Structures are given as C-alpha cells and as structure tokens.
C-alpha cells in the first residue's frame, strides 16, 4: 500500500509530470505563467480542484455509474459535469466564506473547468483502476506536479523578457521552446521508481 | 416568487439537454457494444495465437502477481501479465511451453516512449528482433545490464526490464502450477 | 461573411492552434505518426462541426446562466459518440490516441468556438465554421506529424501507409515509407521535448509570415494613398 502510494506520487510529480511528459494542462500553463504570483494562485486552485475531483468522481463512478451499467458511455459526461459543478461550487463557497482567498485565486477558478489536467487525472484514475485512496493521492500529487512545473517555468519566464530572441518568436513560441528544454530535463527522471 | 422561476427554467433546460444526450449515448452504446466487445476478444485471441498457437484455450484461476492464465489445448500456457514501464503499465501475453520455456511474447497494451521503449510493441524489424530474444528462455530472464540474456532496446533499459520481469513472473507462475 | 474568408480564417489568419493558440495539449501529445494526426484531426473536425450545428440550433433557448454547462454536456455527448464509434470500428486508432479522445471535451477549440461563434451565428455559418476551423486544426496536426515523424523516426505516413502490400491500412500497423535509414533519426523529436520544440518553431514561422504579409499590405495601402 505504502509503496504504491509513493510510486504514484513520484510518477505524478516527476517521472510522468502532467505538463512536461503527458501534455495535460498546457493552456493554463502557458496562460498564467507570465508572473510568479498568478502562477502560484493558479497552482493552489488546481491542486484543490484536482484532489476534490478525483475523490468525487471515484465515488460517482463506483456507486452510480458502475451499478447502473452506464460507466462505458456516461463516464466522460458525468466527470466533466462534476468538475464544472465543483468549480462553480468552490467559487461560490470561497466568495462567501474566505473572501481574501477568493480575491487571490477567484479569477483562475472558471479557467480550471477547461484545464485538461483535471479531466485527465480523473479519466486516468479510472483507466488505471485506482482505489479511492490512490485516486485522491494521484489527484493531489498531480496538482503538485503541475505546481512544480508552473512555478519553475514562471521563474524562467520572468527572465525571458530580458532575453534577446528573434522577433518572430514573441509570445507563446519562445515559451514553447523553453518548455521543450524543461521537458528534456524532466526526461532525466524517467524510470525512477521504488523497487518493490 | 419570481426568483424561484428564474432559477427553475435554466435548470430544467439543462436537465432536458442532459437527458437527451444520455438517451442518444445509450442508443449509440447499444449499437457499438457488441462490436467493441468482439474487438477486445479478437485482440486477446490473436495475441494468444501469436505467442502459443493452439486450437483452444481454457482460462484457469490466475495466481497472485499475474493478470490471467490460460491453458492451451495442445499443452503449455498463455499468461497475461502487467508490469510498470517508463510511462505507465506494460501489459503482455507470454506463451510458456511444458518445459517451462518461453515460446513468445506479445505486448498488448503499453504507453512507452515513442521511438524508444515503444519499439517493444511495434510490428517492425527492431520490434520483432527484440521480442524474438525471449523465445526459448527459462526463468529468470534479465537484460544484459543485469547479467541476463536480453539485449535492451535503449540504454535506460526501463521498458526492456519491465518486459523481462513480466516474462520471469509468467514463467514462475507456470512453474508453480506443478 | 463569405465562405472564402471563413476558410482563410480557419486555415491561416485565425488558425486555432497557431494564431488563437488554443487546443495545444493534444496537438503536441499525439503528433508522432501521421495515423494519429489525421485520426485526431478528423475526430476534432467532426465533433466541432456537430457541436457547432447543435449549439447554434438551440442558441435561442439556452439560458445565459447555464450556457457553459449546456455547451459542455453537448460536447461531451458528441465526444463519447465518436469515442464509441472509434472503439468499435477503428480500435487501433482508439488505443493509439487513448485518453486524448475523451479529453477533446476540454479542448479549448470546441468550447471556444461555441462561446465565440456558434452561440451567436446561424446554423449554416456555424457548420462552415466548424468544418474550416477543424480543417485548420487538422492541417497543423498533419504538419507537426510529418516533421516529427520524418526527423524523429525517419519515416512518412507511419501507422497509415504501408509500402509493402495494401497502400492504406487502418489497423495502425503500417510501417510508413522509410526516408532516413533506421537509427539515423533524431529520436528526441518524438519525445515530449520534440512536441514543444516543433510547435514553438511552427508558431514562430507563422508569426513571421503573418507579419511579413501585414507589412506588405500596409506598404501597398500607403502607396495607393500616395
């Protein structure tokens, strides 16, 4: 049990990092990584939603979709609805309960619905037959992996504005080239695992 | 009063849309269900035929550590086993003859790095060459880096190690059958 | 709005990937063989067109408050239909694209077009928009696949074309035509690294070309004025 949890965490954060090796969540990754403060705000929101979505979708799949025999074709629809509702709910809750946190991460919340890392993690959880605990751990550490990637990248991107690159590479193009170098570096983690 | 009505109408429309979508999906599912099941069945069977040809296979209870175990009609076994590779799980079929030697392997599902580990499951000369190395080997199977017989696909040997440990697990499982 | 203008918008001036810069995840993830690229491109084209038509048809009855939820449900419905059909009739494509088929639901191209175009325009225009934007997406995918496959593994048309017997195969086993001898490809290009790099360079080329053509247009206008 412990070994599987460590393996999942290691994979989600380093070896199978959602951004640099699975290409999930690239849009928000490029969209909000231009400033360190927005990057951290987005990360907190993503960790939260990914963990919650993993937990709720597991319960829905296990106790609603599978017993009714509709798991094969209603999974995607059900999961995306759960995520959309969850995001909406979190937004409303934060607005009322913790206004300070809401003003810090409020604007990122609606964006998370279309973050493919969130739907990706719940679909992969189901595909890999993870149990409840494994799903939650995968969701949480997946979010941590997203944070690691986006924070590292934001710190590089802040310096990128002083770099002297060809004008045609302005905007996302130079970011993608930079991300390519990150992906290459993250390749170095591949194969790292806990001997069982 | 007005507020409740404002709230109910959008909710009702959403519900209707969701119900229509669910109905349509149910219909499409009914139409495709059998074909999908047949495809999966065919995939498993063709993999079994590739590693150990036989007229029929009988499924036995799978011991711990492997996914499924089939006894071939002409003697020998086909074992389905899953090991973790570099990007995720590698699922393979391993044929085992009555002398407890490997008769062949077929990788049925993997998400290994394209161009590197993924060669293991490809229908190419390099892929065939890699898989044919396992034929005739007895347990334990290991890559040359670990003092074994298998020439690994890449320097990192992650996929090759996963396949080797899978074949070893399959051979051992059959040995324990007695 | 004429068809020609919509077509150039979809393919070049408002290309979903290179100019609007959306739907990047799948573009980089699956563009390793031509088989994947064309399969994914056409799937998105079909889903986008269907969603555009349906959303445009029901645009008058969609309440403002729940419009995103309705978009998402309609999109998820079409995605699942395509997913099931692929599993049934082209299983090789379905296993090659894996989780990226259901992930079309959150592909920003589709929800983006729903929000920006089909929820405002007529059914016919939305249909055309779906086809042309889908074509623009497919073109980028195909270019990415050709570059990465040729330089990375040295072949063209992997999975789809087969030099030996039948020309086109749909079971994903085609080895493609070998252009660069085996072992000489720059393997890194088919890795995640290559995905980021190829798309980055493609985007830069596009920005360069668009700027050049804008400058040319501006110069011409200036000349006409003078």
Coordinates of C-alpha atoms in Angstrom, one line a residue:
Chain A
X1 CA 0.0 0.0 0.0
X2 CA 2.7 2.5 1.0
X3 CA 4.8 1.5 -1.9
X4 CA 2.0 2.1 -4.4
X5 CA 1.3 5.5 -2.9
X6 CA 5.0 6.5 -3.2
X7 CA 5.1 5.2 -6.7
X8 CA 2.0 7.2 -7.7
X9 CA 3.3 10.4 -6.1
X10 CA 6.7 10.0 -7.7
X11 CA 5.2 9.4 -11.1
X12 CA 2.7 12.3 -10.9
X13 CA 5.3 14.9 -9.7
X14 CA 8.4 13.9 -11.6
X15 CA 8.6 10.9 -14.0
X16 CA 5.1 11.4 -15.5
X17 CA 4.7 15.1 -14.9
X18 CA 1.4 16.2 -16.3
X19 CA 2.8 19.1 -18.2
X20 CA 6.3 18.0 -19.3
X21 CA 5.6 14.4 -20.2
X22 CA 1.9 14.0 -20.6
X23 CA 1.0 17.3 -22.2
X24 CA -2.0 17.9 -19.9
X25 CA -2.9 21.4 -18.9
X26 CA -0.8 23.3 -21.4
X27 CA -3.3 26.1 -21.9
X28 CA -3.4 27.4 -18.4
X29 CA 0.3 26.6 -18.0
X30 CA 1.2 29.0 -20.8
X31 CA -1.6 31.4 -20.0
X32 CA -0.8 32.2 -16.4
X33 CA 2.9 31.5 -16.0
X34 CA 4.0 35.0 -17.0
X35 CA 4.0 36.2 -13.4
X36 CA 5.1 34.3 -10.3
X37 CA 2.2 35.5 -8.2
X38 CA -0.5 34.4 -10.7
X39 CA 1.3 31.1 -11.3
X40 CA 1.1 30.3 -7.5
X41 CA -2.5 31.4 -7.3
X42 CA -3.5 29.1 -10.2
X43 CA -1.5 26.2 -8.7
X44 CA -3.3 26.4 -5.4
X45 CA -6.6 26.3 -7.2
X46 CA -5.6 23.4 -9.4
X47 CA -4.3 21.3 -6.5
X48 CA -7.6 21.8 -4.7
X49 CA -9.9 21.1 -7.6
X50 CA -7.8 18.1 -8.8
X51 CA -7.9 16.5 -5.4
X52 CA -11.6 17.1 -4.9
X53 CA -12.5 16.0 -8.4
X54 CA -10.5 12.7 -8.0
X55 CA -12.4 11.9 -4.8
X56 CA -15.9 12.8 -6.1
X57 CA -15.5 11.2 -9.5
X58 CA -14.3 8.0 -7.9
X59 CA -17.4 7.8 -5.7
X60 CA -19.7 8.6 -8.6
X61 CA -18.1 6.0 -10.8
X62 CA -18.1 3.3 -8.2
X63 CA -21.6 3.9 -6.6
X64 CA -23.6 5.4 -9.5
X65 CA -22.1 4.7 -13.0
X66 CA -21.0 1.1 -12.5
X67 CA -24.1 -0.2 -10.6
X68 CA -26.4 1.2 -13.3
X69 CA -24.1 -0.3 -16.0
X70 CA -23.6 3.0 -17.8
X71 CA -19.9 3.5 -16.9
X72 CA -18.8 2.8 -20.5
X73 CA -20.6 5.7 -22.1
X74 CA -21.6 8.2 -19.4
X75 CA -18.2 8.5 -17.8
X76 CA -16.9 11.5 -19.8
X77 CA -20.2 13.4 -19.5
X78 CA -20.6 12.7 -15.8
X79 CA -17.0 13.6 -15.0
X80 CA -17.0 16.9 -16.8
X81 CA -20.3 17.9 -15.2
X82 CA -18.8 17.0 -11.8
X83 CA -15.8 19.2 -12.5
X84 CA -17.9 22.1 -13.8
X85 CA -20.3 22.0 -10.8
X86 CA -17.4 21.6 -8.4
X87 CA -15.6 24.6 -9.7
X88 CA -18.8 26.6 -9.6
X89 CA -19.4 25.5 -6.0
X90 CA -15.9 26.2 -4.8
X91 CA -16.1 29.7 -6.4
X92 CA -19.4 30.4 -4.6
X93 CA -18.1 29.0 -1.3
X94 CA -14.9 30.9 -1.3
X95 CA -16.7 34.2 -2.2
X96 CA -18.8 33.9 0.9
X97 CA -16.5 32.2 3.3
X98 CA -13.0 33.3 2.6
X99 CA -13.1 36.4 0.5
X100 CA -9.4 37.0 0.8
X101 CA -8.6 33.7 -0.8
X102 CA -11.3 34.2 -3.3
X103 CA -9.8 37.5 -4.5
X104 CA -6.4 35.8 -4.7
X105 CA -7.5 32.8 -6.8
X106 CA -11.0 33.7 -7.9
X107 CA -10.2 34.7 -11.5
X108 CA -8.5 31.3 -12.1
X109 CA -11.3 29.2 -11.0
X110 CA -13.5 29.3 -14.1
X111 CA -10.5 28.6 -16.2
X112 CA -10.0 25.3 -14.4
X113 CA -13.1 23.7 -15.9
X114 CA -11.4 23.5 -19.2
X115 CA -8.0 22.5 -17.8
X116 CA -7.4 19.1 -19.3
X117 CA -5.2 18.1 -16.4
X118 CA -8.3 17.9 -14.2
X119 CA -10.4 15.8 -16.5
X120 CA -7.2 13.9 -17.5
X121 CA -6.4 12.9 -13.9
X122 CA -9.9 11.5 -13.2
X123 CA -10.0 9.6 -16.5
X124 CA -6.6 8.1 -15.9
X125 CA -7.6 7.2 -12.4
X126 CA -10.5 5.1 -13.8
X127 CA -8.3 3.7 -16.5
X128 CA -5.7 2.5 -14.0
X129 CA -8.3 1.1 -11.7
X130 CA -7.0 3.1 -8.8
X131 CA -8.9 2.7 -5.5
X132 CA -10.2 5.7 -3.5
X133 CA -7.0 6.5 -1.7
X134 CA -4.8 6.0 -4.8
X135 CA -7.2 8.3 -6.8
X136 CA -7.0 11.1 -4.2
X137 CA -3.2 10.8 -3.9
X138 CA -2.9 10.8 -7.7
X139 CA -5.1 13.9 -7.9
X140 CA -3.3 15.7 -5.2
X141 CA 0.3 14.9 -6.4
X142 CA -0.8 15.6 -9.9
X143 CA -1.7 19.1 -8.8
X144 CA 1.7 19.3 -7.0
X145 CA 3.4 18.2 -10.2
X146 CA 1.5 21.0 -12.1
X147 CA 2.7 23.4 -9.4
X148 CA 6.3 22.3 -9.7
X149 CA 6.2 22.8 -13.4
X150 CA 4.4 26.1 -13.5
X151 CA 6.5 27.7 -10.7
X152 CA 9.8 26.6 -12.2
X153 CA 8.6 27.9 -15.6
X154 CA 7.3 31.2 -14.3
X155 CA 10.6 31.9 -12.7
X156 CA 12.4 31.3 -16.0
X157 CA 9.7 33.3 -18.0
X158 CA 10.2 36.3 -15.8
X159 CA 13.8 36.5 -17.0
X160 CA 12.8 35.7 -20.6
X161 CA 11.6 39.2 -21.1
X162 CA 15.2 40.4 -20.9
X163 CA 16.4 37.9 -23.4
X164 CA 17.2 38.8 -26.9
X165 CA 15.5 36.4 -29.2
X166 CA 14.2 36.8 -32.8
X167 CA 11.0 38.9 -33.0
X168 CA 9.1 36.0 -34.7
X169 CA 9.4 34.0 -31.5
X170 CA 7.5 36.6 -29.4
X171 CA 4.7 35.3 -27.2
X172 CA 3.9 31.6 -26.9
X173 CA 6.5 30.5 -29.4
X174 CA 9.6 31.2 -27.2
X175 CA 7.7 29.8 -24.2
X176 CA 7.2 26.5 -26.0
X177 CA 10.9 26.3 -26.9
X178 CA 11.7 27.0 -23.3
X179 CA 9.2 24.4 -22.2
X180 CA 10.9 22.0 -24.6
X181 CA 14.1 22.3 -22.7
X182 CA 12.3 21.7 -19.5
X183 CA 10.7 18.6 -21.0
X184 CA 14.2 17.4 -21.9
X185 CA 15.4 17.9 -18.3
X186 CA 12.4 16.1 -16.9
X187 CA 13.2 13.1 -19.1
X188 CA 16.1 12.6 -16.8
X189 CA 13.6 11.4 -14.1
X190 CA 12.1 8.7 -16.3
X191 CA 12.3 5.2 -14.9
X192 CA 12.9 6.4 -11.4
X193 CA 10.9 4.1 -9.1
X194 CA 10.7 2.5 -5.8
X195 CA 11.9 -1.1 -6.0
X196 CA 9.0 -3.3 -4.7
Chain B
X1 CA -41.6 34.1 -6.3
X2 CA -40.1 35.4 -9.5
X3 CA -36.6 34.4 -8.3
X4 CA -37.5 30.7 -8.0
X5 CA -38.9 30.8 -11.5
X6 CA -35.7 32.3 -12.8
X7 CA -33.8 29.6 -11.2
X8 CA -36.0 26.7 -12.3
X9 CA -36.2 27.4 -16.0
X10 CA -32.4 27.2 -16.8
X11 CA -32.1 24.1 -14.5
X12 CA -35.0 22.5 -16.4
X13 CA -33.4 23.2 -19.8
X14 CA -30.1 21.9 -18.6
X15 CA -31.8 18.7 -17.4
X16 CA -33.6 18.2 -20.7
X17 CA -30.4 18.7 -22.6
X18 CA -28.6 16.2 -20.3
X19 CA -31.4 13.7 -20.6
X20 CA -31.4 13.9 -24.4
X21 CA -27.6 13.4 -24.5
X22 CA -27.9 10.5 -22.2
X23 CA -30.6 8.9 -24.3
X24 CA -28.6 9.3 -27.5
X25 CA -25.5 7.9 -25.9
X26 CA -27.4 4.9 -24.6
X27 CA -28.5 4.3 -28.2
X28 CA -25.1 4.6 -29.7
X29 CA -23.7 2.4 -26.9
X30 CA -26.3 -0.3 -27.7
X31 CA -25.2 -0.3 -31.3
X32 CA -21.5 -0.4 -30.7
X33 CA -21.3 -2.5 -27.5
X34 CA -21.1 -5.9 -29.3
X35 CA -18.5 -4.8 -31.8
X36 CA -16.3 -3.3 -29.1
X37 CA -16.6 -6.5 -27.0
X38 CA -15.8 -8.6 -30.1
X39 CA -12.8 -6.4 -31.0
X40 CA -11.3 -6.8 -27.5
X41 CA -11.9 -10.5 -27.6
X42 CA -10.2 -10.8 -31.0
X43 CA -7.3 -8.8 -29.8
X44 CA -6.7 -11.1 -26.9
X45 CA -7.1 -14.2 -29.0
X46 CA -4.8 -13.1 -31.8
X47 CA -2.2 -12.2 -29.2
X48 CA -2.6 -15.7 -27.7
X49 CA -2.3 -17.3 -31.1
X50 CA 0.9 -15.4 -31.8
X51 CA 2.7 -16.5 -28.7
X52 CA 1.5 -20.1 -28.5
X53 CA -0.7 -21.4 -31.3
X54 CA -3.4 -23.8 -30.1
X55 CA -6.9 -24.9 -31.1
X56 CA -8.5 -23.5 -27.9
X57 CA -7.6 -22.0 -24.6
X58 CA -9.1 -22.7 -21.2
X59 CA -9.0 -19.9 -18.6
X60 CA -7.6 -21.0 -15.2
X61 CA -7.6 -19.2 -11.9
X62 CA -4.8 -16.7 -12.0
X63 CA -2.2 -16.9 -9.2
X64 CA -1.0 -13.7 -7.5
X65 CA 1.2 -11.4 -9.5
X66 CA -0.3 -12.1 -12.9
X67 CA -3.5 -10.9 -14.6
X68 CA -4.8 -14.0 -16.3
X69 CA -3.8 -17.6 -17.1
X70 CA -5.0 -19.8 -19.9
X71 CA -4.1 -23.4 -20.6
X72 CA -3.6 -24.2 -24.3
X73 CA -5.3 -27.3 -25.7
X74 CA -2.0 -28.7 -27.0
X75 CA -0.2 -28.3 -23.7
X76 CA 1.5 -25.2 -22.3
X77 CA 0.1 -22.0 -21.0
X78 CA -0.5 -18.4 -22.0
X79 CA 0.0 -15.8 -19.3
X80 CA -1.2 -12.2 -19.3
X81 CA 0.9 -10.1 -17.0
X82 CA 1.3 -6.3 -16.4
X83 CA 4.5 -4.5 -15.2
X84 CA 5.2 -0.9 -14.9
X85 CA 7.4 0.6 -17.6
X86 CA 8.7 4.1 -18.1
X87 CA 5.4 5.9 -18.8
X88 CA 2.8 3.6 -17.4
X89 CA 1.9 -0.1 -17.4
X90 CA 3.1 -2.6 -20.0
X91 CA 0.6 -5.5 -20.5
X92 CA 1.9 -8.5 -22.3
X93 CA 1.0 -12.0 -23.3
X94 CA 3.6 -14.7 -22.6
X95 CA 3.5 -18.2 -24.1
X96 CA 5.0 -20.9 -21.9
X97 CA 5.6 -24.5 -23.1
X98 CA 5.5 -27.6 -20.9
X99 CA 9.3 -27.4 -20.4
X100 CA 8.7 -24.0 -18.8
X101 CA 10.4 -22.2 -21.6
X102 CA 9.1 -19.0 -23.2
X103 CA 7.5 -19.6 -26.6
X104 CA 7.0 -16.0 -27.5
X105 CA 5.7 -12.7 -26.2
X106 CA 3.2 -10.1 -27.5
X107 CA 2.7 -6.7 -25.9
X108 CA -1.0 -5.9 -25.9
X109 CA -1.0 -2.5 -24.2
X110 CA 1.6 0.0 -23.3
X111 CA 2.2 3.7 -23.3
X112 CA 6.0 3.7 -23.6
X113 CA 8.0 6.5 -25.2
X114 CA 7.5 6.6 -28.9
X115 CA 10.7 5.8 -30.8
X116 CA 12.4 4.3 -27.7
X117 CA 10.5 1.9 -25.4
X118 CA 7.5 1.7 -27.8
X119 CA 9.6 -0.3 -30.3
X120 CA 8.9 -3.3 -28.0
X121 CA 5.3 -3.5 -29.2
X122 CA 5.8 -2.4 -32.8
X123 CA 5.4 -4.6 -35.9
X124 CA 8.9 -3.6 -37.1
X125 CA 12.1 -5.4 -37.7
X126 CA 13.5 -3.9 -34.5
X127 CA 10.4 -4.9 -32.6
X128 CA 10.4 -8.4 -33.9
X129 CA 14.1 -8.8 -33.1
X130 CA 13.6 -7.6 -29.5
X131 CA 10.6 -9.9 -28.9
X132 CA 12.2 -13.0 -30.5
X133 CA 15.1 -12.8 -28.0
X134 CA 12.7 -14.2 -25.3
X135 CA 11.9 -17.3 -27.3
X136 CA 13.3 -20.5 -25.6
X137 CA 14.4 -18.8 -22.4
X138 CA 13.8 -20.2 -19.0
X139 CA 13.3 -18.3 -15.7
X140 CA 14.9 -16.0 -14.7
X141 CA 15.0 -13.6 -17.7
X142 CA 17.0 -10.3 -17.4
X143 CA 18.7 -7.7 -19.5
X144 CA 22.4 -7.9 -20.2
X145 CA 23.0 -4.9 -17.9
X146 CA 21.7 -7.0 -15.0
X147 CA 23.7 -10.1 -16.1
X148 CA 21.0 -11.6 -18.2
X149 CA 20.5 -12.6 -21.9
X150 CA 18.3 -9.8 -23.3
X151 CA 19.8 -7.0 -25.3
X152 CA 17.9 -4.0 -24.2
X153 CA 16.2 -1.6 -26.6
X154 CA 17.7 1.6 -25.1
X155 CA 20.5 2.5 -22.7
X156 CA 18.0 3.2 -20.0
X157 CA 16.6 -0.4 -20.2
X158 CA 13.3 0.6 -18.5
X159 CA 10.9 -1.0 -20.9
X160 CA 13.2 -4.0 -21.5
X161 CA 13.5 -4.6 -17.8
X162 CA 9.7 -4.4 -17.4
X163 CA 9.2 -6.9 -20.2
X164 CA 11.9 -9.2 -18.8
X165 CA 10.4 -9.1 -15.3
X166 CA 7.0 -9.8 -16.8
X167 CA 8.3 -12.9 -18.6
X168 CA 10.0 -14.1 -15.5
X169 CA 6.8 -13.7 -13.5
X170 CA 4.9 -15.6 -16.2
X171 CA 7.4 -18.5 -16.2
X172 CA 7.5 -18.7 -12.4
X173 CA 3.7 -18.7 -12.2
X174 CA 3.6 -21.7 -14.6
X175 CA 6.4 -23.5 -12.7
X176 CA 4.3 -23.2 -9.5
X177 CA 1.3 -24.8 -11.2
X178 CA 3.2 -28.1 -10.8
Chain C
X1 CA -19.4 36.6 -44.2
X2 CA -18.4 34.6 -47.3
X3 CA -17.0 31.1 -47.4
X4 CA -13.6 32.1 -48.7
X5 CA -13.0 34.5 -45.9
X6 CA -14.0 31.9 -43.3
X7 CA -11.7 29.3 -45.0
X8 CA -8.6 31.6 -44.9
X9 CA -9.5 32.5 -41.3
X10 CA -9.7 28.8 -40.3
X11 CA -6.5 27.8 -42.1
X12 CA -4.3 30.8 -41.7
X13 CA -5.2 34.2 -40.3
X14 CA -7.3 32.8 -37.4
X15 CA -5.9 29.3 -37.2
X16 CA -7.0 27.7 -33.9
X17 CA -3.6 26.3 -33.0
X18 CA -1.0 28.7 -34.5
X19 CA -2.9 32.0 -34.1
X20 CA -5.6 31.6 -31.4
X21 CA -3.1 29.4 -29.6
X22 CA -5.7 27.0 -28.1
X23 CA -6.0 23.3 -28.1
X24 CA -2.3 22.8 -27.7
X25 CA -2.2 19.8 -25.4
X26 CA -3.4 17.2 -27.8
X27 CA -1.5 18.8 -30.7
X28 CA 1.8 18.1 -29.0
X29 CA 0.9 14.9 -27.4
X30 CA -0.3 12.8 -30.3
X31 CA 1.6 14.2 -33.3
X32 CA 4.1 11.4 -33.5
X33 CA 2.7 9.5 -36.5
X34 CA 0.6 10.5 -39.5
X35 CA -2.0 8.0 -38.5
X36 CA -2.6 9.7 -35.1
X37 CA -2.5 13.1 -36.6
X38 CA -5.1 12.6 -39.3
X39 CA -7.3 10.5 -36.9
X40 CA -7.2 13.1 -34.2
X41 CA -7.7 16.0 -36.7
X42 CA -10.7 14.4 -38.3
X43 CA -12.3 13.4 -35.0
X44 CA -12.0 17.0 -33.8
X45 CA -13.4 18.3 -37.1
X46 CA -16.4 16.0 -36.9
X47 CA -17.1 16.8 -33.2
X48 CA -16.5 20.5 -33.7
X49 CA -18.9 20.6 -36.7
X50 CA -21.6 18.7 -34.9
X51 CA -21.3 20.7 -31.7
X52 CA -21.4 24.0 -33.7
X53 CA -24.5 23.0 -35.5
X54 CA -26.4 21.8 -32.4
X55 CA -25.4 24.7 -30.3
X56 CA -26.3 27.1 -33.0
X57 CA -29.6 25.4 -33.5
X58 CA -30.6 25.7 -29.8
X59 CA -28.8 29.0 -29.2
X60 CA -32.1 30.9 -28.7
X61 CA -33.3 28.6 -25.9
X62 CA -30.0 28.4 -24.0
X63 CA -30.3 30.3 -20.7
X64 CA -27.4 32.7 -20.1
X65 CA -26.6 31.3 -16.6
X66 CA -26.1 27.7 -17.5
X67 CA -24.8 28.1 -21.1
X68 CA -21.3 26.8 -20.3
X69 CA -22.8 23.7 -18.6
X70 CA -25.0 23.1 -21.7
X71 CA -22.1 23.5 -24.1
X72 CA -20.0 21.1 -22.0
X73 CA -22.8 18.4 -21.9
X74 CA -23.4 18.7 -25.7
X75 CA -19.7 18.5 -26.4
X76 CA -19.2 15.6 -24.0
X77 CA -22.1 13.8 -25.7
X78 CA -20.6 14.1 -29.2
X79 CA -17.1 13.2 -27.9
X80 CA -18.4 10.0 -26.4
X81 CA -20.2 9.1 -29.6
X82 CA -17.0 9.4 -31.6
X83 CA -15.1 7.6 -28.9
X84 CA -17.5 4.6 -29.0
X85 CA -17.5 4.6 -32.8
X86 CA -13.7 4.6 -32.9
X87 CA -13.5 1.8 -30.4
X88 CA -15.9 -0.3 -32.5
X89 CA -14.6 0.4 -36.0
X90 CA -11.0 1.7 -35.8
X91 CA -9.8 0.1 -32.5
X92 CA -6.2 0.8 -33.4
X93 CA -6.7 4.5 -33.5
X94 CA -8.7 4.4 -30.3
X95 CA -5.9 2.7 -28.4
X96 CA -3.2 4.9 -30.0
X97 CA -5.0 8.2 -29.0
X98 CA -6.0 6.8 -25.6
X99 CA -7.1 9.3 -23.1
X100 CA -6.8 12.2 -25.6
X101 CA -10.1 11.2 -27.3
X102 CA -12.2 11.8 -24.2
X103 CA -10.1 14.9 -23.5
X104 CA -11.4 16.5 -26.6
X105 CA -14.2 17.6 -24.3
X106 CA -11.9 20.1 -22.7
X107 CA -10.1 21.0 -25.9
X108 CA -10.5 24.8 -25.8
X109 CA -11.1 24.9 -29.6
X110 CA -14.5 23.4 -29.3
X111 CA -15.8 25.3 -26.2
X112 CA -14.0 28.4 -27.6
X113 CA -15.9 28.2 -30.9
X114 CA -19.1 27.6 -29.1
X115 CA -18.7 30.7 -27.0
X116 CA -17.2 32.9 -29.7
X117 CA -19.1 31.8 -32.8
X118 CA -21.9 29.2 -32.8
X119 CA -23.8 30.6 -29.9
X120 CA -24.3 33.8 -31.9
X121 CA -24.4 32.9 -35.6
X122 CA -26.8 30.9 -37.8
X123 CA -26.7 27.2 -38.2
X124 CA -25.2 27.3 -41.7
X125 CA -22.4 29.7 -40.8
X126 CA -21.6 27.6 -37.7
X127 CA -21.5 24.5 -39.8
X128 CA -19.0 26.1 -42.1
X129 CA -17.0 27.5 -39.2
X130 CA -16.8 24.0 -37.7
X131 CA -15.5 22.5 -40.9
X132 CA -13.0 25.2 -41.6
X133 CA -11.7 25.5 -38.1
X134 CA -11.4 21.8 -37.9
X135 CA -9.5 21.7 -41.2
X136 CA -7.1 24.4 -39.8
X137 CA -6.6 22.2 -36.8
X138 CA -6.0 19.0 -38.9
X139 CA -3.5 20.9 -41.1
X140 CA -1.4 21.9 -38.2
X141 CA -1.5 18.4 -36.8
X142 CA -0.5 16.9 -40.1
X143 CA 2.4 19.3 -40.5
X144 CA 3.5 18.5 -36.9
X145 CA 3.3 14.8 -37.5
X146 CA 5.2 15.0 -40.8
X147 CA 8.0 17.0 -39.3
X148 CA 8.3 15.0 -36.1
X149 CA 7.9 11.6 -37.8
X150 CA 10.3 12.3 -40.6
X151 CA 13.1 13.8 -38.5
X152 CA 12.4 11.7 -35.4
X153 CA 11.9 8.2 -36.7
X154 CA 12.8 8.7 -40.4
X155 CA 9.5 7.6 -41.9
X156 CA 6.5 9.3 -43.6
X157 CA 2.9 8.1 -43.0
X158 CA 3.6 5.8 -40.1
X159 CA 0.6 3.7 -39.0
X160 CA -1.4 4.7 -42.0
X161 CA 0.6 4.0 -45.2
X162 CA 2.2 0.7 -45.9
X163 CA 4.9 0.4 -48.6
X164 CA 4.6 -3.4 -48.9
X165 CA 1.1 -4.7 -49.7
X166 CA -2.1 -2.7 -49.3
X167 CA -1.4 1.0 -49.6
X168 CA -3.5 2.3 -46.7
X169 CA -4.1 0.3 -43.6
X170 CA -6.5 1.3 -40.8
X171 CA -5.2 -1.1 -38.1
X172 CA -2.2 1.1 -37.3
X173 CA 0.4 -1.4 -38.3
X174 CA 1.7 0.3 -41.4
X175 CA 5.4 1.0 -41.1
X176 CA 5.3 4.0 -43.4
X177 CA 7.8 4.9 -46.1
X178 CA 11.4 5.0 -44.8
X179 CA 13.2 8.1 -45.9
X180 CA 16.0 8.3 -43.4
X181 CA 17.7 4.9 -42.6
X182 CA 16.8 3.3 -39.3
X183 CA 18.9 4.6 -36.5
X184 CA 19.7 7.9 -38.0
X185 CA 16.6 9.8 -36.9
X186 CA 16.8 12.4 -34.2
X187 CA 14.8 10.3 -31.7
X188 CA 14.3 13.3 -29.3
X189 CA 11.8 14.8 -31.7
X190 CA 9.2 12.1 -31.0
X191 CA 9.6 12.6 -27.3
X192 CA 7.7 15.3 -25.4
X193 CA 10.7 17.6 -26.0
X194 CA 10.1 17.4 -29.7
X195 CA 6.4 18.2 -29.3
X196 CA 7.1 21.5 -27.6
X197 CA 10.0 22.4 -29.9
X198 CA 8.2 21.7 -33.1
X199 CA 5.1 23.6 -32.1
X200 CA 7.2 26.5 -30.9
X201 CA 9.0 26.8 -34.2
X202 CA 5.9 26.4 -36.2
X203 CA 4.3 29.2 -34.3
X204 CA 7.3 31.4 -34.9
X205 CA 7.2 30.7 -38.6
X206 CA 3.5 31.6 -38.7
X207 CA 4.1 34.9 -36.8
X208 CA 6.9 35.7 -39.2
X209 CA 4.8 35.0 -42.2
X210 CA 1.8 36.9 -40.9
X211 CA 3.9 39.9 -40.0
X212 CA 5.5 40.0 -43.4
X213 CA 2.2 39.8 -45.2
X214 CA 0.7 42.6 -43.0
X215 CA 3.7 44.8 -43.7
X216 CA 3.3 44.2 -47.4
X217 CA -0.4 45.1 -47.2
X218 CA 0.4 48.2 -45.2
X219 CA 3.0 49.3 -47.7
X220 CA 0.6 48.7 -50.6
X221 CA -2.1 50.8 -48.9
X222 CA 0.5 53.6 -48.3
X223 CA 1.5 53.5 -52.0
X224 CA -2.1 53.7 -53.0
X225 CA -2.7 56.7 -50.8
X226 CA 0.3 58.5 -52.1

